[in-house]
Amino acid sequence: MNRTKDSSTSLRIAIQKSGRLTDKTIDLLHGIGVEFDNYKRNLMVKTRNFDVELLLLRDDDIPEYVQDGICDLGFVGANEVFEKDADVTVLRGLNYGNCRLSIAAPKDGTLQDASDFEGKTIATSYPYLTNKFFQDQGININIVEISGAVEITPQLEVADAISDLVSTGGTLRANGLQELFTILESETKLIQTNKELSPGKQQLVEKFLVRIDGYQQAKKSRYIMMNAPLEKVDSISKIIPSMKSPTIVSLAESDMVAIQTVIPINKFWEVMEELKEAGASDIVMLPIESMIL
Ligand code: PRT
Ligand code: ZN
């Protein structure tokens, strides 16, 4: 399925058609200003405002489509990228679809350490990564490749243990399994083909990256506004590390000002009480759509 020459002018982006990554990927694309609709009914969607088309695929197929240059970019879990050992460049980690590929075995059973696995059978949809994990430690295992409901296989005596994706751990617990080792920490990645892109397409990729970085940064930040007596501005500024040069706006009351700045979201609750104690009032926190630094 090689596309030998980068002849088309449209940047083609692969996304998961229907699954855990779909909504967040669509939100991200909308969030960076890519406009399109009807993605639920079509396999290929043209965007309205960019020379970009979206190809809606099963997530398993995305690494190969990007590797072969059928698609220029793809949004897909690291688990799929590394399982397929795809020859692509990971451009960004996107911090959604987070999970881990782990080895799990029946709770309180004999399988505890990696060395206990010599000669054992592991059921998984991730044969490459699982084999590699044990091979790297000089341990020989047998793999039963299964595409779904992997967690039931120890009860059915199809396998001694499993290697599967875990997020909350609820599925493992419900099946009497205990998580033993993590093979891979995964999140959604933006990947690019290693086939050469036309200058126009490469420029568009760079433009997207700036927007994605702005979108990601905005997700982690909040805009805060507060009122304070003028003489308290210095002490308030010291509470928020990012507030090196906050916007200060005069208020009708001559000794009062409004202070506005951007802070990391995880700092807000920490500093709110301190801000109040330092004399700030009417503190408002707002989400930010995007920010270009
Ligand atoms: O149809 P298609 O092939 O596109 O979709 P799919 O059914 O293969 O994949 P999908 O939509 O289930 O998952 C897509 C991607 O989401 C995965 O490749 C991961 O990158 C990511 N992801 C994040 C997860 C999970 N979290 C997850 N928990 N994928 C699967 N799971 C499953 C896991 O396999 C297990 O069955 O959820 C169960 C465990 O969840 P907890 O919360 O009980 O631990
Ligand atoms: Zn899949």
mmCIF file of C-alpha atoms and ligand atoms in Angstrom:
data_model
loop_
_atom_site.group_PDB
_atom_site.id
_atom_site.type_symbol
_atom_site.label_atom_id
_atom_site.label_comp_id
_atom_site.label_asym_id
_atom_site.label_seq_id
_atom_site.Cartn_x
_atom_site.Cartn_y
_atom_site.Cartn_z
ATOM 1 C CA MET A 1 0.000 0.000 0.000
ATOM 2 C CA ASN A 2 2.842 2.411 -0.688
ATOM 3 C CA ARG A 3 1.997 5.834 -2.067
ATOM 4 C CA THR A 4 5.216 6.381 -3.979
ATOM 5 C CA LYS A 5 5.028 10.063 -4.832
ATOM 6 C CA ASP A 6 3.590 12.746 -2.589
ATOM 7 C CA SER A 7 1.381 13.938 -5.442
ATOM 8 C CA SER A 8 -1.789 15.121 -3.703
ATOM 9 C CA THR A 9 -1.855 18.550 -2.219
ATOM 10 C CA SER A 10 -4.253 17.739 0.620
ATOM 11 C CA LEU A 11 -2.769 16.783 3.933
ATOM 12 C CA ARG A 12 -4.376 13.480 4.855
ATOM 13 C CA ILE A 13 -4.901 12.773 8.540
ATOM 14 C CA ALA A 14 -5.947 9.408 9.986
ATOM 15 C CA ILE A 15 -8.191 9.360 13.039
ATOM 16 C CA GLN A 16 -10.084 6.570 14.790
ATOM 17 C CA LYS A 17 -13.522 6.171 13.230
ATOM 18 C CA SER A 18 -15.401 5.065 16.280
ATOM 19 C CA GLY A 19 -13.900 4.310 19.647
ATOM 20 C CA ARG A 20 -12.313 5.704 22.755
ATOM 21 C CA LEU A 21 -10.116 8.211 20.951
ATOM 22 C CA THR A 22 -12.671 9.563 18.496
ATOM 23 C CA ASP A 23 -14.451 12.279 20.504
ATOM 24 C CA LYS A 24 -11.294 13.772 21.987
ATOM 25 C CA THR A 25 -9.532 13.778 18.612
ATOM 26 C CA ILE A 26 -12.516 15.486 16.986
ATOM 27 C CA ASP A 27 -12.605 18.022 19.857
ATOM 28 C CA LEU A 28 -8.912 18.711 19.394
ATOM 29 C CA LEU A 29 -9.286 19.208 15.624
ATOM 30 C CA HIS A 30 -12.245 21.538 16.138
ATOM 31 C CA GLY A 31 -10.293 23.242 18.937
ATOM 32 C CA ILE A 32 -7.435 24.089 16.582
ATOM 33 C CA GLY A 33 -9.820 25.503 14.012
ATOM 34 C CA VAL A 34 -10.232 22.587 11.574
ATOM 35 C CA GLU A 35 -13.851 22.670 10.413
ATOM 36 C CA PHE A 36 -15.718 19.618 9.106
ATOM 37 C CA ASP A 37 -18.858 17.615 9.636
ATOM 38 C CA ASN A 38 -20.506 14.289 8.728
ATOM 39 C CA TYR A 39 -17.565 12.334 10.075
ATOM 40 C CA LYS A 40 -19.886 9.664 11.475
ATOM 41 C CA ARG A 41 -21.202 8.617 8.090
ATOM 42 C CA ASN A 42 -18.128 8.875 5.871
ATOM 43 C CA LEU A 43 -14.762 7.192 5.706
ATOM 44 C CA MET A 44 -13.162 10.259 4.176
ATOM 45 C CA VAL A 45 -14.088 13.795 5.203
ATOM 46 C CA LYS A 46 -12.956 17.011 3.578
ATOM 47 C CA THR A 47 -12.401 19.943 5.881
ATOM 48 C CA ARG A 48 -13.961 23.277 5.009
ATOM 49 C CA ASN A 49 -11.183 25.717 5.781
ATOM 50 C CA PHE A 50 -7.926 23.824 5.226
ATOM 51 C CA ASP A 51 -6.518 21.657 2.475
ATOM 52 C CA VAL A 52 -6.917 18.704 4.793
ATOM 53 C CA GLU A 53 -8.867 15.482 4.544
ATOM 54 C CA LEU A 54 -9.591 13.099 7.387
ATOM 55 C CA LEU A 55 -9.518 9.357 6.899
ATOM 56 C CA LEU A 56 -11.587 7.497 9.502
ATOM 57 C CA LEU A 57 -10.036 4.134 10.298
ATOM 58 C CA ARG A 58 -9.817 1.390 12.913
ATOM 59 C CA ASP A 59 -7.112 2.422 15.331
ATOM 60 C CA ASP A 60 -5.093 -0.755 14.620
ATOM 61 C CA ASP A 61 -4.690 0.303 10.969
ATOM 62 C CA ILE A 62 -3.523 3.872 11.607
ATOM 63 C CA PRO A 63 0.224 3.268 12.246
ATOM 64 C CA GLU A 64 0.601 1.333 8.981
ATOM 65 C CA TYR A 65 -1.391 3.833 6.907
ATOM 66 C CA VAL A 66 0.893 6.589 8.188
ATOM 67 C CA GLN A 67 4.053 4.521 7.834
ATOM 68 C CA ASP A 68 3.185 3.771 4.200
ATOM 69 C CA GLY A 69 2.406 7.403 3.431
ATOM 70 C CA ILE A 70 -1.263 6.719 2.647
ATOM 71 C CA CYS A 71 -1.878 9.257 5.400
ATOM 72 C CA ASP A 72 0.540 12.024 6.301
ATOM 73 C CA LEU A 73 -0.439 12.316 9.943
ATOM 74 C CA GLY A 74 -2.332 10.129 12.397
ATOM 75 C CA PHE A 75 -3.816 10.349 15.855
ATOM 76 C CA VAL A 76 -3.410 6.993 17.593
ATOM 77 C CA GLY A 77 -2.421 5.368 20.886
ATOM 78 C CA ALA A 78 1.267 4.741 21.554
ATOM 79 C CA ASN A 79 0.247 1.132 22.235
ATOM 80 C CA GLU A 80 -0.694 0.691 18.559
ATOM 81 C CA VAL A 81 2.298 2.639 17.230
ATOM 82 C CA PHE A 82 4.816 0.566 19.187
ATOM 83 C CA GLU A 83 3.015 -2.766 18.772
ATOM 84 C CA LYS A 84 3.138 -2.280 14.993
ATOM 85 C CA ASP A 85 6.779 -1.133 15.351
ATOM 86 C CA ALA A 86 5.766 1.500 12.822
ATOM 87 C CA ASP A 87 8.389 3.520 10.994
ATOM 88 C CA VAL A 88 6.876 6.919 11.788
ATOM 89 C CA THR A 89 7.853 10.018 13.743
ATOM 90 C CA VAL A 90 6.013 10.774 16.954
ATOM 91 C CA LEU A 91 5.412 14.531 16.841
ATOM 92 C CA ARG A 92 3.474 15.059 20.034
ATOM 93 C CA GLY A 93 2.035 13.257 23.046
ATOM 94 C CA LEU A 94 -1.508 14.486 23.506
ATOM 95 C CA ASN A 95 -2.360 13.394 27.032
ATOM 96 C CA TYR A 96 -5.665 11.678 26.320
ATOM 97 C CA GLY A 97 -6.523 8.006 25.850
ATOM 98 C CA ASN A 98 -4.049 7.361 28.653
ATOM 99 C CA CYS A 99 -3.618 3.748 29.674
ATOM 100 C CA ARG A 100 -0.879 1.189 30.190
ATOM 101 C CA LEU A 101 -0.075 -2.193 28.735
ATOM 102 C CA SER A 102 0.386 -4.512 31.697
ATOM 103 C CA ILE A 103 0.919 -8.134 32.534
ATOM 104 C CA ALA A 104 -1.694 -9.512 34.902
ATOM 105 C CA ALA A 105 -2.104 -12.940 36.455
ATOM 106 C CA PRO A 106 -4.657 -14.604 38.757
ATOM 107 C CA LYS A 107 -4.654 -12.923 42.150
ATOM 108 C CA ASP A 108 -2.658 -14.701 44.851
ATOM 109 C CA GLY A 109 -1.401 -17.233 42.301
ATOM 110 C CA THR A 110 2.095 -18.556 41.713
ATOM 111 C CA LEU A 111 2.969 -16.006 39.036
ATOM 112 C CA GLN A 112 4.528 -13.045 40.789
ATOM 113 C CA ASP A 113 8.020 -12.334 39.437
ATOM 114 C CA ALA A 114 9.033 -12.153 35.784
ATOM 115 C CA SER A 115 11.119 -15.321 36.199
ATOM 116 C CA ASP A 116 7.956 -17.254 37.204
ATOM 117 C CA PHE A 117 6.756 -16.783 33.614
ATOM 118 C CA GLU A 118 9.330 -19.103 31.992
ATOM 119 C CA GLY A 119 7.365 -21.477 29.708
ATOM 120 C CA LYS A 120 4.008 -19.914 30.607
ATOM 121 C CA THR A 121 1.265 -18.928 28.170
ATOM 122 C CA ILE A 122 0.094 -15.336 27.916
ATOM 123 C CA ALA A 123 -3.028 -14.217 26.067
ATOM 124 C CA THR A 124 -2.815 -10.807 24.433
ATOM 125 C CA SER A 125 -3.657 -8.543 21.507
ATOM 126 C CA TYR A 126 -0.114 -7.187 21.837
ATOM 127 C CA PRO A 127 2.138 -10.133 20.891
ATOM 128 C CA TYR A 128 5.093 -8.039 19.704
ATOM 129 C CA LEU A 129 5.436 -5.856 22.818
ATOM 130 C CA THR A 130 4.699 -8.743 25.181
ATOM 131 C CA ASN A 131 7.255 -11.062 23.604
ATOM 132 C CA LYS A 132 9.843 -8.304 23.572
ATOM 133 C CA PHE A 133 9.273 -7.521 27.247
ATOM 134 C CA PHE A 134 10.079 -11.098 28.269
ATOM 135 C CA GLN A 135 12.752 -11.721 25.624
ATOM 136 C CA ASP A 136 14.675 -8.666 26.864
ATOM 137 C CA GLN A 137 14.862 -10.418 30.238
ATOM 138 C CA GLY A 138 15.828 -13.776 28.719
ATOM 139 C CA ILE A 139 12.482 -15.369 29.603
ATOM 140 C CA ASN A 140 10.685 -17.634 27.101
ATOM 141 C CA ILE A 141 6.909 -17.472 26.982
ATOM 142 C CA ASN A 142 4.153 -18.705 24.685
ATOM 143 C CA ILE A 143 1.670 -16.237 23.253
ATOM 144 C CA VAL A 144 -1.983 -16.829 22.445
ATOM 145 C CA GLU A 145 -3.084 -13.949 20.260
ATOM 146 C CA ILE A 146 -6.635 -12.859 21.022
ATOM 147 C CA SER A 147 -8.460 -9.791 19.769
ATOM 148 C CA GLY A 148 -10.971 -9.234 22.575
ATOM 149 C CA ALA A 149 -12.050 -10.312 26.081
ATOM 150 C CA VAL A 150 -8.469 -11.217 26.908
ATOM 151 C CA GLU A 151 -9.153 -10.959 30.644
ATOM 152 C CA ILE A 152 -11.373 -14.045 30.664
ATOM 153 C CA THR A 153 -8.697 -16.401 29.267
ATOM 154 C CA PRO A 154 -7.049 -17.453 32.581
ATOM 155 C CA GLN A 155 -10.461 -18.568 33.925
ATOM 156 C CA LEU A 156 -10.999 -20.575 30.744
ATOM 157 C CA GLU A 157 -7.528 -22.059 31.152
ATOM 158 C CA VAL A 158 -6.594 -20.799 27.715
ATOM 159 C CA ALA A 159 -3.671 -18.904 29.231
ATOM 160 C CA ASP A 160 -1.797 -18.582 32.531
ATOM 161 C CA ALA A 161 -1.749 -14.801 32.417
ATOM 162 C CA ILE A 162 -2.646 -11.874 30.180
ATOM 163 C CA SER A 163 -1.047 -8.786 28.727
ATOM 164 C CA ASP A 164 -3.658 -6.091 28.159
ATOM 165 C CA LEU A 165 -4.455 -2.401 28.364
ATOM 166 C CA VAL A 166 -5.450 -1.130 31.784
ATOM 167 C CA SER A 167 -6.780 2.256 32.773
ATOM 168 C CA THR A 168 -8.728 2.091 36.044
ATOM 169 C CA GLY A 169 -7.872 -1.562 36.762
ATOM 170 C CA GLY A 170 -11.594 -2.343 37.241
ATOM 171 C CA THR A 171 -11.680 -4.981 34.501
ATOM 172 C CA LEU A 172 -8.719 -6.835 36.008
ATOM 173 C CA ARG A 173 -10.243 -6.787 39.497
ATOM 174 C CA ALA A 174 -13.620 -7.975 38.198
ATOM 175 C CA ASN A 175 -11.867 -10.989 36.677
ATOM 176 C CA GLY A 176 -9.783 -11.884 39.708
ATOM 177 C CA LEU A 177 -6.547 -10.695 38.125
ATOM 178 C CA GLN A 178 -3.650 -8.819 39.652
ATOM 179 C CA GLU A 179 -1.553 -6.320 37.715
ATOM 180 C CA LEU A 180 2.124 -7.328 37.958
ATOM 181 C CA PHE A 181 4.258 -5.321 35.521
ATOM 182 C CA THR A 182 3.785 -2.410 33.168
ATOM 183 C CA ILE A 183 5.197 -2.956 29.696
ATOM 184 C CA LEU A 184 4.265 0.439 28.268
ATOM 185 C CA GLU A 185 2.683 3.690 29.461
ATOM 186 C CA SER A 186 0.472 4.878 26.621
ATOM 187 C CA GLU A 187 -1.310 8.039 25.497
ATOM 188 C CA THR A 188 -2.583 9.278 22.170
ATOM 189 C CA LYS A 189 0.221 10.393 19.898
ATOM 190 C CA LEU A 190 0.265 12.573 16.820
ATOM 191 C CA ILE A 191 2.433 10.696 14.328
ATOM 192 C CA GLN A 192 3.853 11.744 10.969
ATOM 193 C CA THR A 193 4.931 9.605 8.073
ATOM 194 C CA ASN A 194 8.664 9.348 7.451
ATOM 195 C CA LYS A 195 7.987 9.641 3.710
ATOM 196 C CA GLU A 196 8.929 13.065 2.456
ATOM 197 C CA LEU A 197 6.109 15.600 2.338
ATOM 198 C CA SER A 198 5.776 18.388 -0.206
ATOM 199 C CA PRO A 199 6.897 21.788 1.169
ATOM 200 C CA GLY A 200 3.277 22.962 1.220
ATOM 201 C CA LYS A 201 2.162 20.004 3.314
ATOM 202 C CA GLN A 202 5.135 20.279 5.648
ATOM 203 C CA GLN A 203 4.285 23.941 6.220
ATOM 204 C CA LEU A 204 0.739 22.956 7.092
ATOM 205 C CA VAL A 205 2.073 20.373 9.571
ATOM 206 C CA GLU A 206 4.202 23.069 11.255
ATOM 207 C CA LYS A 207 1.161 25.343 11.439
ATOM 208 C CA PHE A 208 -0.865 22.564 13.049
ATOM 209 C CA LEU A 209 1.839 21.934 15.613
ATOM 210 C CA VAL A 210 1.811 25.572 16.714
ATOM 211 C CA ARG A 211 -1.963 25.370 17.091
ATOM 212 C CA ILE A 212 -1.856 22.035 18.924
ATOM 213 C CA ASP A 213 0.749 23.362 21.344
ATOM 214 C CA GLY A 214 -1.439 26.414 21.962
ATOM 215 C CA TYR A 215 -4.499 24.225 22.487
ATOM 216 C CA GLN A 216 -2.640 21.931 24.892
ATOM 217 C CA GLN A 217 -1.200 24.844 26.815
ATOM 218 C CA ALA A 218 -4.641 26.439 27.076
ATOM 219 C CA LYS A 219 -6.109 23.187 28.465
ATOM 220 C CA LYS A 220 -3.557 23.325 31.271
ATOM 221 C CA SER A 221 -4.112 27.012 32.029
ATOM 222 C CA ARG A 222 -6.803 29.295 33.375
ATOM 223 C CA TYR A 223 -7.296 33.010 33.040
ATOM 224 C CA ILE A 224 -7.867 34.592 36.426
ATOM 225 C CA MET A 225 -9.165 38.024 37.301
ATOM 226 C CA MET A 226 -9.446 39.594 40.715
ATOM 227 C CA ASN A 227 -9.835 42.955 42.344
ATOM 228 C CA ALA A 228 -7.361 44.234 44.931
ATOM 229 C CA PRO A 229 -6.206 47.395 46.662
ATOM 230 C CA LEU A 230 -3.407 49.031 44.665
ATOM 231 C CA GLU A 231 -0.916 48.730 47.517
ATOM 232 C CA LYS A 232 -1.416 44.930 47.611
ATOM 233 C CA VAL A 233 -0.389 44.325 43.990
ATOM 234 C CA ASP A 234 3.213 43.502 44.889
ATOM 235 C CA SER A 235 2.375 40.944 47.557
ATOM 236 C CA ILE A 236 -0.305 39.365 45.346
ATOM 237 C CA SER A 237 2.152 39.119 42.429
ATOM 238 C CA LYS A 238 4.532 37.137 44.629
ATOM 239 C CA ILE A 239 1.918 34.441 45.296
ATOM 240 C CA ILE A 240 1.563 33.429 41.653
ATOM 241 C CA PRO A 241 4.902 32.508 40.088
ATOM 242 C CA SER A 242 3.642 33.001 36.519
ATOM 243 C CA MET A 243 2.415 36.482 37.392
ATOM 244 C CA LYS A 244 5.632 38.288 36.514
ATOM 245 C CA SER A 245 3.830 41.017 34.692
ATOM 246 C CA PRO A 246 0.091 40.768 35.267
ATOM 247 C CA THR A 247 -2.341 43.084 33.523
ATOM 248 C CA ILE A 248 -3.393 45.785 35.987
ATOM 249 C CA VAL A 249 -6.524 47.753 35.162
ATOM 250 C CA SER A 250 -7.708 50.766 37.154
ATOM 251 C CA LEU A 251 -11.148 50.607 38.669
ATOM 252 C CA ALA A 252 -13.623 53.395 39.372
ATOM 253 C CA GLU A 253 -12.541 53.356 43.006
ATOM 254 C CA SER A 254 -9.156 55.038 42.704
ATOM 255 C CA ASP A 255 -7.293 52.883 45.238
ATOM 256 C CA MET A 256 -8.549 49.593 43.704
ATOM 257 C CA VAL A 257 -7.306 47.715 40.604
ATOM 258 C CA ALA A 258 -8.289 44.633 38.636
ATOM 259 C CA ILE A 259 -5.490 42.100 38.181
ATOM 260 C CA GLN A 260 -5.571 39.644 35.290
ATOM 261 C CA THR A 261 -3.191 36.821 34.480
ATOM 262 C CA VAL A 262 -2.845 33.239 33.296
ATOM 263 C CA ILE A 263 -1.964 30.468 35.743
ATOM 264 C CA PRO A 264 -1.512 26.701 35.505
ATOM 265 C CA ILE A 265 -4.822 25.052 36.372
ATOM 266 C CA ASN A 266 -3.263 22.904 39.102
ATOM 267 C CA LYS A 267 -2.102 26.020 40.933
ATOM 268 C CA PHE A 268 -5.474 27.749 41.135
ATOM 269 C CA TRP A 269 -6.967 26.078 44.212
ATOM 270 C CA GLU A 270 -3.585 26.130 45.953
ATOM 271 C CA VAL A 271 -3.232 29.880 45.654
ATOM 272 C CA MET A 272 -6.835 31.033 45.924
ATOM 273 C CA GLU A 273 -6.905 31.176 49.720
ATOM 274 C CA GLU A 274 -3.539 32.901 49.782
ATOM 275 C CA LEU A 275 -4.762 35.498 47.292
ATOM 276 C CA LYS A 276 -7.787 36.237 49.463
ATOM 277 C CA GLU A 277 -5.602 36.583 52.532
ATOM 278 C CA ALA A 278 -3.329 38.951 50.618
ATOM 279 C CA GLY A 279 -6.313 41.193 49.916
ATOM 280 C CA ALA A 280 -7.722 39.971 46.597
ATOM 281 C CA SER A 281 -11.496 39.787 46.165
ATOM 282 C CA ASP A 282 -13.998 38.840 43.426
ATOM 283 C CA ILE A 283 -11.626 36.192 42.082
ATOM 284 C CA VAL A 284 -12.854 34.785 38.762
ATOM 285 C CA MET A 285 -11.342 31.872 36.862
ATOM 286 C CA LEU A 286 -12.065 31.368 33.154
ATOM 287 C CA PRO A 287 -11.152 28.606 30.691
ATOM 288 C CA ILE A 288 -8.939 29.579 27.753
ATOM 289 C CA GLU A 289 -9.681 28.410 24.200
ATOM 290 C CA SER A 290 -6.113 28.592 22.954
ATOM 291 C CA MET A 291 -2.927 30.517 23.638
ATOM 292 C CA ILE A 292 0.011 31.141 21.353
ATOM 293 C CA LEU A 293 3.143 31.921 23.324
HETATM 294 O O1 PRT B 1 -12.625 -0.402 16.393
HETATM 295 P P1 PRT B 1 -11.222 -0.013 16.716
HETATM 296 O O2 PRT B 1 -10.203 -1.076 16.379
HETATM 297 O O3 PRT B 1 -10.883 1.333 16.132
HETATM 298 O O4 PRT B 1 -11.204 0.241 18.294
HETATM 299 P P2 PRT B 1 -10.735 -0.718 19.486
HETATM 300 O O5 PRT B 1 -11.954 -1.377 20.034
HETATM 301 O O6 PRT B 1 -9.570 -1.561 19.093
HETATM 302 O O7 PRT B 1 -10.122 0.331 20.503
HETATM 303 P P3 PRT B 1 -10.822 1.234 21.621
HETATM 304 O O8 PRT B 1 -11.694 2.270 20.982
HETATM 305 O O9 PRT B 1 -11.396 0.402 22.723
HETATM 306 O O10 PRT B 1 -9.501 1.912 22.209
HETATM 307 C C1 PRT B 1 -8.754 2.796 21.424
HETATM 308 C C2 PRT B 1 -7.524 3.207 22.192
HETATM 309 O O11 PRT B 1 -7.894 3.801 23.439
HETATM 310 C C3 PRT B 1 -6.570 2.100 22.607
HETATM 311 O O12 PRT B 1 -5.753 1.644 21.549
HETATM 312 C C4 PRT B 1 -5.770 2.809 23.686
HETATM 313 O O13 PRT B 1 -4.775 3.624 23.100
HETATM 314 C C5 PRT B 1 -6.801 3.721 24.345
HETATM 315 N N1 PRT B 1 -7.312 3.232 25.646
HETATM 316 C C6 PRT B 1 -7.277 3.967 26.788
HETATM 317 C C7 PRT B 1 -7.868 2.046 25.937
HETATM 318 C C8 PRT B 1 -8.178 2.052 27.297
HETATM 319 N N2 PRT B 1 -7.813 3.263 27.797
HETATM 320 C C9 PRT B 1 -8.809 0.909 27.906
HETATM 321 N N3 PRT B 1 -9.058 0.906 29.113
HETATM 322 N N4 PRT B 1 -8.176 0.959 25.173
HETATM 323 C C10 PRT B 1 -8.772 -0.104 25.741
HETATM 324 N N5 PRT B 1 -9.090 -0.175 27.071
HETATM 325 C C11 PRT B 1 -9.775 -1.431 27.523
HETATM 326 C C12 PRT B 1 -8.810 -2.562 27.875
HETATM 327 O O14 PRT B 1 -8.475 -3.289 26.707
HETATM 328 C C13 PRT B 1 -9.622 -3.388 28.862
HETATM 329 O O15 PRT B 1 -10.525 -4.234 28.198
HETATM 330 O O16 PRT B 1 -10.515 -1.211 28.691
HETATM 331 C C14 PRT B 1 -10.420 -2.329 29.577
HETATM 332 C C15 PRT B 1 -9.684 -1.957 30.833
HETATM 333 O O17 PRT B 1 -10.164 -0.770 31.374
HETATM 334 P P4 PRT B 1 -10.174 -0.545 32.969
HETATM 335 O O18 PRT B 1 -10.590 0.876 33.150
HETATM 336 O O19 PRT B 1 -11.168 -1.505 33.532
HETATM 337 O O20 PRT B 1 -8.782 -0.801 33.469
HETATM 338 ZN ZN ZN B 2 -8.547 -1.500 17.454
#
